[in-house]
Structures are given as structure tokens and as C-alpha cells.
PDB file of C-alpha atoms in Angstrom:
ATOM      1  CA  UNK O   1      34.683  22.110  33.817  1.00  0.00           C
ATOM      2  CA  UNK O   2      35.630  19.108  31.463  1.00  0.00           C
ATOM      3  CA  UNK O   3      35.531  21.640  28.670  1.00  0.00           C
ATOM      4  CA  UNK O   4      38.660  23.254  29.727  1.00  0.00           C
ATOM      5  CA  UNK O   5      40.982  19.894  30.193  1.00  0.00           C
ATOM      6  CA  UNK O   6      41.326  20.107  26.509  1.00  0.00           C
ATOM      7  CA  UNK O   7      42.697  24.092  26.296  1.00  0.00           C
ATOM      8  CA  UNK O   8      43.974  24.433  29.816  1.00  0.00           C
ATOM      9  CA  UNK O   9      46.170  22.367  31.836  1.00  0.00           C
ATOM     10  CA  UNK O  10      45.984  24.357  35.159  1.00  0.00           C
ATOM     11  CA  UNK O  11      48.446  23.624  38.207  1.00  0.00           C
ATOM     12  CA  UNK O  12      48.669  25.684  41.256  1.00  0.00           C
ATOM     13  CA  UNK O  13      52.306  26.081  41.912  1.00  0.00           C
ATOM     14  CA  UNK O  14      55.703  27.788  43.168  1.00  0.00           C
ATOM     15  CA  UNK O  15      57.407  27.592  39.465  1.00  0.00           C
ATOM     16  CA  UNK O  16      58.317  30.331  38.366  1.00  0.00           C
ATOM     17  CA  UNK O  17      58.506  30.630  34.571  1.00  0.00           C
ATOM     18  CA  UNK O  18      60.809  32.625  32.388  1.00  0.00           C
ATOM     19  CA  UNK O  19      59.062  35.868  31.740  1.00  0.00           C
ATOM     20  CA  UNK O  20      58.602  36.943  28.175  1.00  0.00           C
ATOM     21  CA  UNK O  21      56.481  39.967  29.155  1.00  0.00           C
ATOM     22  CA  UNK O  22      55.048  41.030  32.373  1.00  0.00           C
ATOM     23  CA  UNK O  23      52.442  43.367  33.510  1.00  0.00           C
ATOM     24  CA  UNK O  24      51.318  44.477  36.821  1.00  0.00           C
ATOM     25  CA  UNK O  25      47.734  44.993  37.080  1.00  0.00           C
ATOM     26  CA  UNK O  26      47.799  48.461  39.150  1.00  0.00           C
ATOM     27  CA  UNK O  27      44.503  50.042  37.644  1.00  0.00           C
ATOM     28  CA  UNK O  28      42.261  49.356  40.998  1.00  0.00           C
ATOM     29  CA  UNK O  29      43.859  48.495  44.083  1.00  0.00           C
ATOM     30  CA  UNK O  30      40.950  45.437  44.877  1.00  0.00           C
ATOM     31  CA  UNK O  31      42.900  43.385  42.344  1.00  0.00           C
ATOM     32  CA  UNK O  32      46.739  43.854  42.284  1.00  0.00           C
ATOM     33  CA  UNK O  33      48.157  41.342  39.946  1.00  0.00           C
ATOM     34  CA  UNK O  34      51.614  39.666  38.584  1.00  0.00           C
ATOM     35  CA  UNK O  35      50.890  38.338  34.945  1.00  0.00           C
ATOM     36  CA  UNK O  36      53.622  36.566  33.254  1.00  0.00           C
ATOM     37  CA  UNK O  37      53.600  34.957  29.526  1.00  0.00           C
ATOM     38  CA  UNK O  38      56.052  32.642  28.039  1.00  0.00           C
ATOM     39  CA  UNK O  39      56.103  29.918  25.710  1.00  0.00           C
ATOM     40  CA  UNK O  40      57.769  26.601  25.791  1.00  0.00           C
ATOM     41  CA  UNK O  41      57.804  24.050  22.936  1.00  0.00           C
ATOM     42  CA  UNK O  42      55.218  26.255  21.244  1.00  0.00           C
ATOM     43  CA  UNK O  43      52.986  26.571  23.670  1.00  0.00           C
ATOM     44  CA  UNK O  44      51.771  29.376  25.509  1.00  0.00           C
ATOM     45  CA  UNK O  45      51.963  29.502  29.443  1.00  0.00           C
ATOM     46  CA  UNK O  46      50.661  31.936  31.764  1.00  0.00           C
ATOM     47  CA  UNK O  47      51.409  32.594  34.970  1.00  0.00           C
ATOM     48  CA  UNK O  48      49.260  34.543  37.564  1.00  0.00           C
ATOM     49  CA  UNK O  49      50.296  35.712  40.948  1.00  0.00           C
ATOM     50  CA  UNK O  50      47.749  37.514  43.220  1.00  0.00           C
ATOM     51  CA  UNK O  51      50.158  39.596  45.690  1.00  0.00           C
ATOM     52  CA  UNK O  52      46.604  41.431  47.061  1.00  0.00           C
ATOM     53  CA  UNK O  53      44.149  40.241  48.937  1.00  0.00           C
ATOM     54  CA  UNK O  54      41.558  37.263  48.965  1.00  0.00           C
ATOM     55  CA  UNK O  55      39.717  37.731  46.460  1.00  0.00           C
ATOM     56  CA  UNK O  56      36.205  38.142  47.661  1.00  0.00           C
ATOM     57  CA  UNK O  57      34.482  36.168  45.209  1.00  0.00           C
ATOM     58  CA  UNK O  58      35.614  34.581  41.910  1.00  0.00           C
ATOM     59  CA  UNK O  59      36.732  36.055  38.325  1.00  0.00           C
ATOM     60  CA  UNK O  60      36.403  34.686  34.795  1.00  0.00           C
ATOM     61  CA  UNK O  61      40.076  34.005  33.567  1.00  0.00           C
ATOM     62  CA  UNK O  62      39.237  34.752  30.195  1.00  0.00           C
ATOM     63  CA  UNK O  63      41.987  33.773  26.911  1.00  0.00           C
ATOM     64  CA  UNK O  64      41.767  35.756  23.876  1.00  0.00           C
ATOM     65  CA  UNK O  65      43.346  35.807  20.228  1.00  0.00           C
ATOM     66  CA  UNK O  66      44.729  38.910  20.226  1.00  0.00           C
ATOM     67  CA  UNK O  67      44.416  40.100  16.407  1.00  0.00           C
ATOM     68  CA  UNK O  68      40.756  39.843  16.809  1.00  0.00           C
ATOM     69  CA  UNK O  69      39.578  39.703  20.275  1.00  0.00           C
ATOM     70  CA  UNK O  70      38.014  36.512  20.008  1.00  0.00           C
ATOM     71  CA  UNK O  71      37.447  34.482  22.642  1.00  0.00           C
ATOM     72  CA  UNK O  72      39.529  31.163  22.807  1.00  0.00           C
ATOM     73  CA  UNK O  73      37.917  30.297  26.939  1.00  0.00           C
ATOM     74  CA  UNK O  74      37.285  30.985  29.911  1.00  0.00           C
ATOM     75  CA  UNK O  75      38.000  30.117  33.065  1.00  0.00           C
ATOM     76  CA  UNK O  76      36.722  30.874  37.082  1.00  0.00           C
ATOM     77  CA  UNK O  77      39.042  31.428  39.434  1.00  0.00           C
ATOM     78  CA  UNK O  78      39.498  32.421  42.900  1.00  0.00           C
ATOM     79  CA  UNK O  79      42.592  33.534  44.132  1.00  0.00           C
ATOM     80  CA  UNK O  80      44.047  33.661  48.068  1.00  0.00           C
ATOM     81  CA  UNK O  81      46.863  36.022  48.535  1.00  0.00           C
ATOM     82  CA  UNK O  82      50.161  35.439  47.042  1.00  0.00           C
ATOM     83  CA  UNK O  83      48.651  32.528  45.493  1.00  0.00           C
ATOM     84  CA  UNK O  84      49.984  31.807  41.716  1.00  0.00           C
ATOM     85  CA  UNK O  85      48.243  30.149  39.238  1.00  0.00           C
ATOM     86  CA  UNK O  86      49.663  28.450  35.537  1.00  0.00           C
ATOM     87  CA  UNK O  87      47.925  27.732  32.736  1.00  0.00           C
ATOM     88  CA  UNK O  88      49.103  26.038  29.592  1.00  0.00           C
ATOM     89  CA  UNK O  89      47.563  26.719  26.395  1.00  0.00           C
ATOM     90  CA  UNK O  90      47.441  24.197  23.460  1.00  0.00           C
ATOM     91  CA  UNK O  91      44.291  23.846  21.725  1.00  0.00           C
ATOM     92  CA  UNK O  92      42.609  26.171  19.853  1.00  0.00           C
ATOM     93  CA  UNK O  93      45.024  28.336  18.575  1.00  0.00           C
ATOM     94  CA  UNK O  94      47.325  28.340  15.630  1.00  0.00           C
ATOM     95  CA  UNK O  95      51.114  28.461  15.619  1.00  0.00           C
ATOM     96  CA  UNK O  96      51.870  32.103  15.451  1.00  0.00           C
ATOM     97  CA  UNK O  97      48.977  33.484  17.313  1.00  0.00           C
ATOM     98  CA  UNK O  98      49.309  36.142  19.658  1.00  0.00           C
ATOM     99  CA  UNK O  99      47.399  35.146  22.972  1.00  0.00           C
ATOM    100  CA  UNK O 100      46.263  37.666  25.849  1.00  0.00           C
ATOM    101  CA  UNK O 101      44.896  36.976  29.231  1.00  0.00           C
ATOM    102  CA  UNK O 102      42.088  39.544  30.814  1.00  0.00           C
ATOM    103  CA  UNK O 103      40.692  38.425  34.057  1.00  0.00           C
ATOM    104  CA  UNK O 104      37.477  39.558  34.866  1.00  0.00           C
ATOM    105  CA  UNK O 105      36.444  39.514  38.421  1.00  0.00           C
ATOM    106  CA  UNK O 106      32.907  39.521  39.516  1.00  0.00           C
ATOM    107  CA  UNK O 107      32.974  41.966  42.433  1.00  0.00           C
ATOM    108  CA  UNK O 108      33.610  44.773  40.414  1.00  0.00           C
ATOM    109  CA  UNK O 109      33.636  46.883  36.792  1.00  0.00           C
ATOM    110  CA  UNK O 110      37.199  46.968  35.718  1.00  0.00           C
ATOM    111  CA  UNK O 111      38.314  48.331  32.246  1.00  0.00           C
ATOM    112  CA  UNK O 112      38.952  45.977  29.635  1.00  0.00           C
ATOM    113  CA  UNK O 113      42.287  46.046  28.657  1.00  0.00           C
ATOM    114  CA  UNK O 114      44.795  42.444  27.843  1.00  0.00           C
ATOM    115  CA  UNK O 115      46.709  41.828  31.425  1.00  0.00           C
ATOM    116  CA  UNK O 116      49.443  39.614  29.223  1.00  0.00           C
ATOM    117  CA  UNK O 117      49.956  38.498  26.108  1.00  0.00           C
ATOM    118  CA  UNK O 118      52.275  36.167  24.266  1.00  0.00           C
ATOM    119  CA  UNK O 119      53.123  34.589  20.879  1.00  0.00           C
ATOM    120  CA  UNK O 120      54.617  31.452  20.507  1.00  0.00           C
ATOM    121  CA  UNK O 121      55.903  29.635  17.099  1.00  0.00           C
TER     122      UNK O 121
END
């Protein structure tokens, strides 16, 4: 877990962050998702609210650079309902990079497609 202190400063919360772009997460009704993206002071924040369930087991938070897919981390997570998650992104990217967010839970096959994405300058 100490690899992620570095790329992800992660605080469970009530703030609620200024949404650049938003995307429910409607595609199977076993995970039903708010996923906001903003940036502030050049860095990219994302903000996760799970308005289903429990989740029954955990999911890989997983960050990408967008252009390419590549993987910047990952992260487990396991979500109670209405729960909201943030996560700050600073290392590993560049200043102009476009960042998505695809979480992965572990309970079930869901299609891979970016839940968020942002680009901060």
C-alpha cells in the first residue's frame, strides 16, 4: 500500500468537488456509480460516490493515461453505500495529460470502458 502514498492521496469524505465531467455508471445494476473529475492547481481529483449497495467484495480502482491506455495505478477499494471516495493525482503524469478512472470490481465481468476522465494544465 506504501506504493500508492506517492500517486494517490485518498480521503474518505463529504466534499463535494466542482464537477468538470460526470458519468453515471448505469451499465449493470450491481455497481451504480457517481464519478466526478476536476482539477485544482493542476492536479487531477476524482471523486467516487457509490449510491448502490455494499459492495460485496472489493474492486481495483484502476488510473489510466488516456491517449494510450496505460496504466498509471491501481488501487482496491471497497465501497458501503452512499459512501464517496477522493483521490488526488500528482505523480506520474505530465501536465496536459488526459486521466481516466475504470474501476474494476472483483465480483463480476463488467465492460471496459473509462468511468471519468479529466485533463488538467
Amino acid at each position: 500500500m506504501t506504493v500508492f502514498r506517492g500517486i494517490f492521496a485518498a480521503v474518505v469524505s463529504l466534499v463535494l468537488l466542482t464537477t468538470a465531467f460526470s458519468v453515471r455508471a448505469a451499465d449493470v445494476s450491481s455497481l451504480n456509480l457517481n464519478v466526478n473529475a476536476d482539477c485544482q492547481n493542476g492536479i487531477a481529483l476524482f471523486q467516487i460516490v457509490n449510491k448502490g449497495d455494499r459492495w460485496p467484495d472489493s474492486a481495483m480502482l484502476n488510473i489510466y493515461r488516456a491517449v494510450d491506455r496505460t496504466l498509471i495505478n491501481r488501487r482496491r477499494l471497497r465501497m458501503a453505500k452512499d459512501q464517496q471516495a477522493s483521490f488526488r493525482v500528482s505523480k506520474g503524469t505530465r501536465p496536459g495529460d488526459q486521466l481516466a478512472i475504470y474501476i474494476e470490481p472483483n465480483w463480476y465481468k463488467r465492460e471496459f470502458r473509462f468511468d471519468g476522465l479529466v485533463s488538467c494544465r
